[in-house]
Every structure is written in structure tokens, then in C-alpha cells.
Coordinates of N, CA and C in Angstrom, one line a residue:
X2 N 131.7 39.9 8.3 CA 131.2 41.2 8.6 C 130.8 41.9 7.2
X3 N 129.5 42.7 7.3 CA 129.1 43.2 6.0 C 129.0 44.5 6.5
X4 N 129.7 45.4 5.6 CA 129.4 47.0 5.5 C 128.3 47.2 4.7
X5 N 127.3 47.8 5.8 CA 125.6 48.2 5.0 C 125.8 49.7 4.7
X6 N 127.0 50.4 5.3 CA 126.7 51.9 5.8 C 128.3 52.3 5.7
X7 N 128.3 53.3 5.2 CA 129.6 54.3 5.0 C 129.3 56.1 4.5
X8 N 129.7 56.4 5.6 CA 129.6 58.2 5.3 C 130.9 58.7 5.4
X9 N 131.1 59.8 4.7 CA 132.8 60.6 5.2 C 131.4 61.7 5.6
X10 N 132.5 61.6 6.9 CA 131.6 62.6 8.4 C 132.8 64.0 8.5
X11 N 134.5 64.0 8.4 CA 134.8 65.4 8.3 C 136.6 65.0 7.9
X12 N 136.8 66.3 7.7 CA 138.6 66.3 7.1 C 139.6 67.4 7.9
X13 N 140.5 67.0 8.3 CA 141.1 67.0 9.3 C 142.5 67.4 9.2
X14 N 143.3 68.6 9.6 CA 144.6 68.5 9.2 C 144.9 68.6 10.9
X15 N 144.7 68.9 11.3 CA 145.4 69.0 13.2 C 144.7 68.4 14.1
X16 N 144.8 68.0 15.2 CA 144.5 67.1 16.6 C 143.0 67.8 17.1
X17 N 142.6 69.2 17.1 CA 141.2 69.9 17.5 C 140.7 69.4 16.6
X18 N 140.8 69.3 14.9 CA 139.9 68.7 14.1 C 139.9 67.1 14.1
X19 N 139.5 66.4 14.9 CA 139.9 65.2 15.0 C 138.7 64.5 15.8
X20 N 137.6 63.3 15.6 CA 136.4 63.1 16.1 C 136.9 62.9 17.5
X21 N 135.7 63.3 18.5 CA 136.1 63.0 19.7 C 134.8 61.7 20.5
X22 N 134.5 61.2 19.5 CA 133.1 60.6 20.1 C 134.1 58.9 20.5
X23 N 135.0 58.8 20.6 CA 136.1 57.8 21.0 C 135.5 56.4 20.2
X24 N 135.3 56.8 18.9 CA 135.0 55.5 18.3 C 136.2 54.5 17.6
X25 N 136.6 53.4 17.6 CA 137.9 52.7 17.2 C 138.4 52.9 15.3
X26 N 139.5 53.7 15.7 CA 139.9 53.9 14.2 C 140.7 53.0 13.6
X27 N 140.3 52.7 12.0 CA 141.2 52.3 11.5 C 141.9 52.4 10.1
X28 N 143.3 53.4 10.3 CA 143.8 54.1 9.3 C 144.4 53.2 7.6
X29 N 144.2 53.8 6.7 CA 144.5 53.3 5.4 C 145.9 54.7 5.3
X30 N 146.7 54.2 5.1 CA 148.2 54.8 3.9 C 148.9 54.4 3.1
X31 N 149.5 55.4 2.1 CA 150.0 54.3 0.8 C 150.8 55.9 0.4
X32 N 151.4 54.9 -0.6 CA 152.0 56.2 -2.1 C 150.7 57.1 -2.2
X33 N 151.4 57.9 -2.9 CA 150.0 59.1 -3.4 C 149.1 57.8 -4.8
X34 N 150.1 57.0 -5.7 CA 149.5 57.2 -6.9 C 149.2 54.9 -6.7
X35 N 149.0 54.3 -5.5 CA 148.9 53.5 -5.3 C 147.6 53.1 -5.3
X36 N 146.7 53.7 -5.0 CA 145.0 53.3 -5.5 C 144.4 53.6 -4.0
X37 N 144.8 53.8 -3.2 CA 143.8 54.2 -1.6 C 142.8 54.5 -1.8
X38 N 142.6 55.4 -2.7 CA 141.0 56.0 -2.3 C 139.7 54.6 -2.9
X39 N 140.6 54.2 -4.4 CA 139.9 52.9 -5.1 C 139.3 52.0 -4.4
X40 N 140.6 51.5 -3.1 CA 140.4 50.1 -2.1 C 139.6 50.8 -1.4
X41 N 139.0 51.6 -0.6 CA 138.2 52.2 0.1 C 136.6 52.4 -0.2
X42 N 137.0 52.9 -1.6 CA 135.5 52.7 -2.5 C 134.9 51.3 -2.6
X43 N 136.4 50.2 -3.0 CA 135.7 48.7 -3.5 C 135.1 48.2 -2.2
X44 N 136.1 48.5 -1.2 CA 135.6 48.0 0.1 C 134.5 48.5 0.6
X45 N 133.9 49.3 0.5 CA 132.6 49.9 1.3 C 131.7 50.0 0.3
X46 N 132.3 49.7 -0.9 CA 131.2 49.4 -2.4 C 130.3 50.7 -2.5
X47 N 131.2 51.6 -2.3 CA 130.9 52.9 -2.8 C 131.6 53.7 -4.1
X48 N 131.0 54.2 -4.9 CA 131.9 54.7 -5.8 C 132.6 55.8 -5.6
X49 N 132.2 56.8 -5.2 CA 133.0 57.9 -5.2 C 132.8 58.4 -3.2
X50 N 133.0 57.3 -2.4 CA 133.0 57.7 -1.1 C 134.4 58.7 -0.8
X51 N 135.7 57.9 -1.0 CA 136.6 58.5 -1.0 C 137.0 58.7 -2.4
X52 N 137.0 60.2 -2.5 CA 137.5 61.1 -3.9 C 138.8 60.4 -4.8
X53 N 138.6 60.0 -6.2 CA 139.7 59.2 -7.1 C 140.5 60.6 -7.5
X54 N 141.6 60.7 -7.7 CA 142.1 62.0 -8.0 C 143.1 61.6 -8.9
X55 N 143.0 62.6 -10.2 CA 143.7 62.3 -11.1 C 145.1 62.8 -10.9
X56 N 145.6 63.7 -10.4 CA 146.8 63.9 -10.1 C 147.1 63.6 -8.6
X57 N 148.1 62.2 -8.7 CA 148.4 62.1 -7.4 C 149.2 63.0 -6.4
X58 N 148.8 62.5 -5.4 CA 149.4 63.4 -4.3 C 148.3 64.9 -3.9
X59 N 147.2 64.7 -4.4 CA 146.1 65.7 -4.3 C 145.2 65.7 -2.4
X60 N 145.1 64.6 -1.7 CA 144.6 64.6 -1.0 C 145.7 65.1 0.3
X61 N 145.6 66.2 0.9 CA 146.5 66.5 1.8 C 145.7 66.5 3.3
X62 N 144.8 66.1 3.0 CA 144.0 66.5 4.9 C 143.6 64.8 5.2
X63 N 143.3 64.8 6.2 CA 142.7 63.0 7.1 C 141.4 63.0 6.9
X64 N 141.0 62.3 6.7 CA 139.5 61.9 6.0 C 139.0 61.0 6.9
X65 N 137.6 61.5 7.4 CA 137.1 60.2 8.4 C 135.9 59.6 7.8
X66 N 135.9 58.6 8.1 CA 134.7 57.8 7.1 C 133.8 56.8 8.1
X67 N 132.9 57.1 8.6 CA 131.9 56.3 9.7 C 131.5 54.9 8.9
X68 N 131.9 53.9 9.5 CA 131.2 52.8 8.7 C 130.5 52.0 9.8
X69 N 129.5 51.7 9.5 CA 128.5 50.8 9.8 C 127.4 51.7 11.1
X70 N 127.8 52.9 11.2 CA 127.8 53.4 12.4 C 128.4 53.2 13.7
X71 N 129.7 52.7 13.5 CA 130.4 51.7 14.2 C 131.9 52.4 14.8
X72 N 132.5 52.2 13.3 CA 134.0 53.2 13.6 C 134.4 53.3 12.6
X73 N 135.6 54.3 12.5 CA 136.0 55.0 11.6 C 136.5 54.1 10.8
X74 N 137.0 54.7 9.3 CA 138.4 54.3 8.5 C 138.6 55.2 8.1
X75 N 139.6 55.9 8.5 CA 140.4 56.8 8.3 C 141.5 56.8 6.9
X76 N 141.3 58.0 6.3 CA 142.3 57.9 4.7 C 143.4 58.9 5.1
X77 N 144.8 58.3 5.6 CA 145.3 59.4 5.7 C 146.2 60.0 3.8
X78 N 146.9 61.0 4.1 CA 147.3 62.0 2.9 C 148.2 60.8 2.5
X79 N 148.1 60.5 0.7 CA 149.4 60.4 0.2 C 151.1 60.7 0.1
X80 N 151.8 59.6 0.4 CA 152.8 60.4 0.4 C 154.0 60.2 -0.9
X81 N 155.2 60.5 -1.0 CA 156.0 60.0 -1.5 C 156.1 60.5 -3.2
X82 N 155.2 61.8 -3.2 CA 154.4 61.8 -5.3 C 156.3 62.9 -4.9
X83 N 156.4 62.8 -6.7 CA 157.9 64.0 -6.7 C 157.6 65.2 -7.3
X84 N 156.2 65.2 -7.7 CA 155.8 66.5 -8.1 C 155.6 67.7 -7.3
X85 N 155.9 67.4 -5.9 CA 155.2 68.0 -4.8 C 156.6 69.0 -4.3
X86 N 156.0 70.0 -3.6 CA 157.7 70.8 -3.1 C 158.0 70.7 -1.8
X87 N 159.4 70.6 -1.6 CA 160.4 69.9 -0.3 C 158.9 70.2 1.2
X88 N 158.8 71.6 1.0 CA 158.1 71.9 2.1 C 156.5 71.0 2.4
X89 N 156.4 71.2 1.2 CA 154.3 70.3 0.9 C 154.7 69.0 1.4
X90 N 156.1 68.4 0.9 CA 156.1 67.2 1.4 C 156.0 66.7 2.8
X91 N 157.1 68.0 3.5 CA 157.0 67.8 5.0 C 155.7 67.9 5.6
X92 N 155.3 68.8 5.2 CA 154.1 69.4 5.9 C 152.8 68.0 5.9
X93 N 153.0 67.4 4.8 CA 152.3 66.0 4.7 C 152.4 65.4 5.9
X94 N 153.9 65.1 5.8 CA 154.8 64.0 7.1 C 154.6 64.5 8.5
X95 N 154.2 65.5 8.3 CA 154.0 66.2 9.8 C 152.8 65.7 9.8
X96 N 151.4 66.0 9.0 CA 150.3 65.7 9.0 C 149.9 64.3 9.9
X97 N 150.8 63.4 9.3 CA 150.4 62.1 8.8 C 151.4 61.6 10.5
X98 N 152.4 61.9 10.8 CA 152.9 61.7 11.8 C 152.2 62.2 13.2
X99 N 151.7 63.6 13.4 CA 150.6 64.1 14.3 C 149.9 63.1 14.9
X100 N 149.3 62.7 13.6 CA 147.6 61.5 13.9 C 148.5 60.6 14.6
X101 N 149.4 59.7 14.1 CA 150.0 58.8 14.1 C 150.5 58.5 16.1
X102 N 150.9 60.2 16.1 CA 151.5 59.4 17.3 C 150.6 60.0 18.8
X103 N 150.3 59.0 19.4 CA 149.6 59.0 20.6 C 148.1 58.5 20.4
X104 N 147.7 58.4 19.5 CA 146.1 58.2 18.7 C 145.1 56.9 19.2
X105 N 144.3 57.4 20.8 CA 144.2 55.9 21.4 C 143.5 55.5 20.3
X106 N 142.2 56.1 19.9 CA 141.4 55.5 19.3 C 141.5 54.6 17.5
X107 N 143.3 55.1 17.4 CA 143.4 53.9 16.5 C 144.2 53.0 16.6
X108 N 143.6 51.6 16.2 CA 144.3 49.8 16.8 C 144.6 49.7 15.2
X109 N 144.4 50.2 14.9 CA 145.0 49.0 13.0 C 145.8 50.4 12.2
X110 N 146.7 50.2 11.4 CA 147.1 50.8 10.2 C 147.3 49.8 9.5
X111 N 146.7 49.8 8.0 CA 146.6 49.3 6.9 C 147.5 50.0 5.9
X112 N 148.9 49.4 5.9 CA 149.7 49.9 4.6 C 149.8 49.2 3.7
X113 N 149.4 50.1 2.2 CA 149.3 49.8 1.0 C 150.4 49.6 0.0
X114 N 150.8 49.1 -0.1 CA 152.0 49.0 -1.5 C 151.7 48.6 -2.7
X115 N 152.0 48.6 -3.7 CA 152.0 48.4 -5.2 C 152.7 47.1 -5.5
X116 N 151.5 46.3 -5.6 CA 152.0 44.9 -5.6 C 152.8 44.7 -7.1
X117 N 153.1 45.7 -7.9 CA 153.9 45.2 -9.0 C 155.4 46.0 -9.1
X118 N 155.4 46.8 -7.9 CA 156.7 47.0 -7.5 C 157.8 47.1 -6.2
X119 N 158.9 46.6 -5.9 CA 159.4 46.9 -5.2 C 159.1 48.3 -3.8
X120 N 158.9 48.0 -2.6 CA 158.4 48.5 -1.7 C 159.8 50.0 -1.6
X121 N 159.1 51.1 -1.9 CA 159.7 52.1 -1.8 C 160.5 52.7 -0.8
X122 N 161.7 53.4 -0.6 CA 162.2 53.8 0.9 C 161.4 54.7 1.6
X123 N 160.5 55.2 1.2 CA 158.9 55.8 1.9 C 158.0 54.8 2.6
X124 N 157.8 53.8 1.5 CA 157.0 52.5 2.0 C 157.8 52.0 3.4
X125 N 158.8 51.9 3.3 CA 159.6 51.0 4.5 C 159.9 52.0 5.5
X126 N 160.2 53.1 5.5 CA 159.6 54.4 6.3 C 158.6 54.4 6.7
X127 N 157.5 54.4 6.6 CA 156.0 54.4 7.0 C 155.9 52.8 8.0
X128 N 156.5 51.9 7.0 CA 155.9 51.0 7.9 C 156.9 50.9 9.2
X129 N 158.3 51.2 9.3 CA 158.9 51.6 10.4 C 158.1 52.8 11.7
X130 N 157.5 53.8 11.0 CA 156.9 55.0 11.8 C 155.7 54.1 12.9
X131 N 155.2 53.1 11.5 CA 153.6 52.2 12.1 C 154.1 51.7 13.7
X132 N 155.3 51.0 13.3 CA 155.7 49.9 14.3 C 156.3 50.7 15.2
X133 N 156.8 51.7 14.9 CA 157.8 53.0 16.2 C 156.5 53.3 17.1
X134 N 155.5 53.6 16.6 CA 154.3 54.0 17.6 C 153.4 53.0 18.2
X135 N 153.6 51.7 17.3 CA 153.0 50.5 18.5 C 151.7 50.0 17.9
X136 N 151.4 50.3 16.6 CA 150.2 50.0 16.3 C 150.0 49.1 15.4
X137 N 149.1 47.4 15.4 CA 148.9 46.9 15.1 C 149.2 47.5 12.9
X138 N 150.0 46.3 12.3 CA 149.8 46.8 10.9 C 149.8 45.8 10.4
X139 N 148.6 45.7 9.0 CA 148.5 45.4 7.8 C 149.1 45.5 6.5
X140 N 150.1 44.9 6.1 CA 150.5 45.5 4.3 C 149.3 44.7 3.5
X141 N 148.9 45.7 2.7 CA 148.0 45.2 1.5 C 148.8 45.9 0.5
X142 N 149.0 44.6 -1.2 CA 149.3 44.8 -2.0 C 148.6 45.0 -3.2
X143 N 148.4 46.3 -3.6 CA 147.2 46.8 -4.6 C 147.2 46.2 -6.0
X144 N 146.2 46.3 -6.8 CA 146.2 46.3 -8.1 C 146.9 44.6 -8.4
X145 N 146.8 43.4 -8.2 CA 147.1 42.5 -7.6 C 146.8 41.9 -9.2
X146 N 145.3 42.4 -10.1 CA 145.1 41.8 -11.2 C 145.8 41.8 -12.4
X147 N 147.0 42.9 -11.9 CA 147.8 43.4 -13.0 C 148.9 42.1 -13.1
X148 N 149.0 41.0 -12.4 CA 149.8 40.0 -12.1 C 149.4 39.0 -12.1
X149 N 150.0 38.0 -13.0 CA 150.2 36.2 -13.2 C 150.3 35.8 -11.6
X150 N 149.7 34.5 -11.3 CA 149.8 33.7 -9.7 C 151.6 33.7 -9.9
X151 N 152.0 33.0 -10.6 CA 153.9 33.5 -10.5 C 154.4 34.9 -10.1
X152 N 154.1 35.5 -10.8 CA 154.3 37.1 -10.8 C 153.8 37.4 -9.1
X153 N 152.6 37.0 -8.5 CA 152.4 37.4 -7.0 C 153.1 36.4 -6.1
X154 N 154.0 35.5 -6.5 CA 154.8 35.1 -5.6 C 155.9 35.4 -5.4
X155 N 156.1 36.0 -6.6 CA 157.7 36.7 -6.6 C 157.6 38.2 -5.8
X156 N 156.6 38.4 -6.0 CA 155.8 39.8 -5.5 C 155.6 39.7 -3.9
X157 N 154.8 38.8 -3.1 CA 154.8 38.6 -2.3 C 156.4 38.5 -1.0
X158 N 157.6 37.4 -2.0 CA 158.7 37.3 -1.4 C 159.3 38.7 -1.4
X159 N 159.7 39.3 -3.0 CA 159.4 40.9 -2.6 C 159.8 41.8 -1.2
X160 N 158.4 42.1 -1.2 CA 157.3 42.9 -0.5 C 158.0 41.9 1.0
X161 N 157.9 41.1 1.4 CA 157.9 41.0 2.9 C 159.8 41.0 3.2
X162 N 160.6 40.3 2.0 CA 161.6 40.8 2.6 C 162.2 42.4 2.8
X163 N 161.4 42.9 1.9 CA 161.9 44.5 1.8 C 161.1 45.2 3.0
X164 N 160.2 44.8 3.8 CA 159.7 45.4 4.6 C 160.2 44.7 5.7
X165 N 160.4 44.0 5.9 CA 161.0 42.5 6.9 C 160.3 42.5 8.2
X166 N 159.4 41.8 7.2 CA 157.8 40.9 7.6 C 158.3 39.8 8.0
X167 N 157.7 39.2 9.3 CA 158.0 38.1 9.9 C 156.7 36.9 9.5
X168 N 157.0 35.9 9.5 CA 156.0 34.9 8.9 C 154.6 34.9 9.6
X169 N 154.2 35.8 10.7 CA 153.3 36.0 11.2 C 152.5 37.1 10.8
X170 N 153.3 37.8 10.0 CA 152.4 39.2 9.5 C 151.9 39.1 8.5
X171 N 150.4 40.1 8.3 CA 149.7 39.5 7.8 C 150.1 40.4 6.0
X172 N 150.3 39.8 4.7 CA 150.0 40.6 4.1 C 149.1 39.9 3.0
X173 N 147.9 40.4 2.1 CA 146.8 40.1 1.7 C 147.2 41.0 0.0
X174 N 146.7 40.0 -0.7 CA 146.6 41.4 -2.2 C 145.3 41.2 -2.6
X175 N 145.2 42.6 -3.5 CA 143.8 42.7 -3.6 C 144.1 43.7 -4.7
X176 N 142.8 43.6 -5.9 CA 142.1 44.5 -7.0 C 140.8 45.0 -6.2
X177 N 141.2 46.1 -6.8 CA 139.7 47.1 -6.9 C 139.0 46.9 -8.0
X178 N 139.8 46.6 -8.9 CA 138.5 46.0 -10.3 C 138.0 44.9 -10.5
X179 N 138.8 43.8 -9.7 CA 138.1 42.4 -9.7 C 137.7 41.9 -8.6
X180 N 138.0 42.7 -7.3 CA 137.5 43.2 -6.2 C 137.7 41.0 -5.6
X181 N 138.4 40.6 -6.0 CA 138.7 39.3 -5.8 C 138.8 39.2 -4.0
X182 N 138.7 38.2 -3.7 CA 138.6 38.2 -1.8 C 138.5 39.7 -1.1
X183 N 137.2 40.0 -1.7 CA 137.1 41.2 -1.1 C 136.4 41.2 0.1
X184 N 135.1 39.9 0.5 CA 135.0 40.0 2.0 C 135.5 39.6 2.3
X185 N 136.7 38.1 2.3 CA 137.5 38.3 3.4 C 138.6 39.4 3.5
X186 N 139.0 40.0 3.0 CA 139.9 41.3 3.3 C 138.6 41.7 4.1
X187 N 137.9 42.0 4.2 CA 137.1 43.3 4.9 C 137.0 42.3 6.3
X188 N 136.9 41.1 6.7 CA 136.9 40.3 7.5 C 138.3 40.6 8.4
X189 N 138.8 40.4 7.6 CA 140.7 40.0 7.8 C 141.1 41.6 8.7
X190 N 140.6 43.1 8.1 CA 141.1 44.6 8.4 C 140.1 45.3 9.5
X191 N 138.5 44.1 9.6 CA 137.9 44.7 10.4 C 137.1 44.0 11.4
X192 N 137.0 43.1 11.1 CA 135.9 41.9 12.2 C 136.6 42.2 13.6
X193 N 137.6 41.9 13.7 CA 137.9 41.7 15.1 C 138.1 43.1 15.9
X194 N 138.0 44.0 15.4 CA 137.8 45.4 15.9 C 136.4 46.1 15.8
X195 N 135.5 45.4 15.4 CA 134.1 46.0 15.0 C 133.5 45.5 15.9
X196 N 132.2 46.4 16.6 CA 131.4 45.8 17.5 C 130.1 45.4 16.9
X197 N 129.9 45.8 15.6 CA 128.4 45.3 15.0 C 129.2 44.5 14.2
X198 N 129.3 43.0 13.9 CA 129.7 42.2 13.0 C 128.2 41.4 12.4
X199 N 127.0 42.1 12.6 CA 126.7 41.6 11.8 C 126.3 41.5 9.8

């Protein structure tokens, strides 16, 4: 599948602000300071589609992004930054939970972790919330070039036992700067959900 086309169409903090044209979503979450917006840009080979923000934890609203004219990818808010206060945090978690639960029109969540560290008790939070609501998930491990082929095996065993990944789930690592298997990731997160694959 080739993305010719990506727009961010509107931003969203509650269920009324939410597209209603019933097109198939599919949401991206991570740490605030994990690279989301980066993978989103490499992936739709846009530079500044979704906003790089120098202080993480800056994106607080749902971001909808029309690709192909097809269906969404959705950026939801970073979570997990400690700069942020008790209440900003919740109000995130509420944010990010709202979407999350009942949301026919999204089949995939794609969670992000930091392939050079240990999966956070937020990370394993999230991906618990993913699976509490029933929806198909992806772990992708970011920033992937910052790591020796040793180093992502150790990384890999990691990551799936701390999230406790069964040998059928899928997890994939990937750079935004060396943008290494970048169509098949985009194959891998969206072919089978897209109705224009060409």
C-alpha cells in the first residue's frame, strides 16, 4: 500500500468533536517524549503533518489525519511526561480513555514504546486499557537506529516480556531517520484495513 495523500482534517477533545463520516480508524499512542508525531510524519512522508514539539507532553487534543482519502490515523495525546500536574494528567487519561472506549470506527491501536528502554508502568497500562476494550494492537518500537542488531534482541525479549506478548503478536521496530522497513510497516499497520490499497 502506498500513501499518495495525508491531511489533518480536525482536533478533538470530546465524543461531539469526533468525525462522523464512519471512516475506519486507526489510532497511534506512546510516551509524550517517544517520537509519535516523527513515525507519523516518516510514515506519510510528510514533514510537519503531525506537529514535532519540543517540550513533551504538549499535544493534549486527538488529531485526525485523512489518509489516502480512505481513513483516519488518529494521534492520540501523550501520556506519562512528569512535568505535567496530577490533574493535566488525568484529564489526558480521560481524554485518551473517552475515544478508547466504545469507538466502532477504530479496529487497530498502534502502541509505541522506546525501543532503548524498558516498557514503562504507563506503557503496560495502556496496552492493558488497548486489550480491556477489545481492540486489535500493535507495539512498535521507536528510534530502533539508536541500537546494535544485539542491542534489538535484547530489546525485543524486553519489550514483549514486560508487556506479555504472546508469540503471535505482532511487534515491529522502526527509525524515523533511517526510516528502515518503512513500507512494510505501513503494509503491516494498514493494508488489511484500507480499502484503496493501491
Amino acid at each position: 500500500m502506498r500513501i499518495k495523500q495525508s491531511e489533518f482534517i480536525t482536533s478533538a477533545v470530546r465524543k461531539p468533536q469526533y468525525p462522523t463520516d464512519e471512516r475506519v480508524e486507526i489510532a497511534f499512542v506512546g510516551r509524550s517524549n517517544v517520537g509519535k508525531s516523527s513515525i507519523i510524519n516518516a510514515l506519510t512522508n510528510r514533514k510537519k503533518l503531525a506537529k514535532v514539539s519540543q517540550t513533551p507532553g504538549k499535544t493534549k487534543l486527538i488529531n485526525f489525519f485523512l489518509i489516502n482519502n480512505d481513513f483516519y490515523l488518529v494521534d492520540l495525546p501523550g501520556y506519562g511526561y512528569a512535568k505535567v500536574s496530577k490533574a493535566e494528567k488525568e484529564s489526558w487519561g480521560k481524554t485518551i480513555e473517552d475515544y478508547l472506549a466504545g469507538r466502532e470506527e477504530l479496529k487497530r491501536v498502534v502502541l509505541l514504546v522506546d525501543s532503548r528502554h524498558k516498557p514503562t508502568a504507563d506503557d503496560i497500562l495502556m496496552h492493558e486499557w488497548i486489550l480491556h476494550y477489545g481492540y486489535d494492537v500493535i507495539v512498535v518500537a521507536t528510534k530502533s537506529d539508536k541500537l546494535s542488531n544485539n542491542e534489538l534482541r535484547k530489546s525485543e525479549k524486553v519489550i514483549r516480556e514486560t508487556l506479555k506478548l504472546q508469540k503471535e503478536d505482532k511487534l515491529y521496530f522502526f527509525s524515523s531517520l533511517n526510516k528502515k522497513g518503512k513500507d512494510e510497516l505501513i503494509n503491516n499497520l494498514f493494508e488489511d484495513l484500507a480499502t484503496d490499497l493501491d
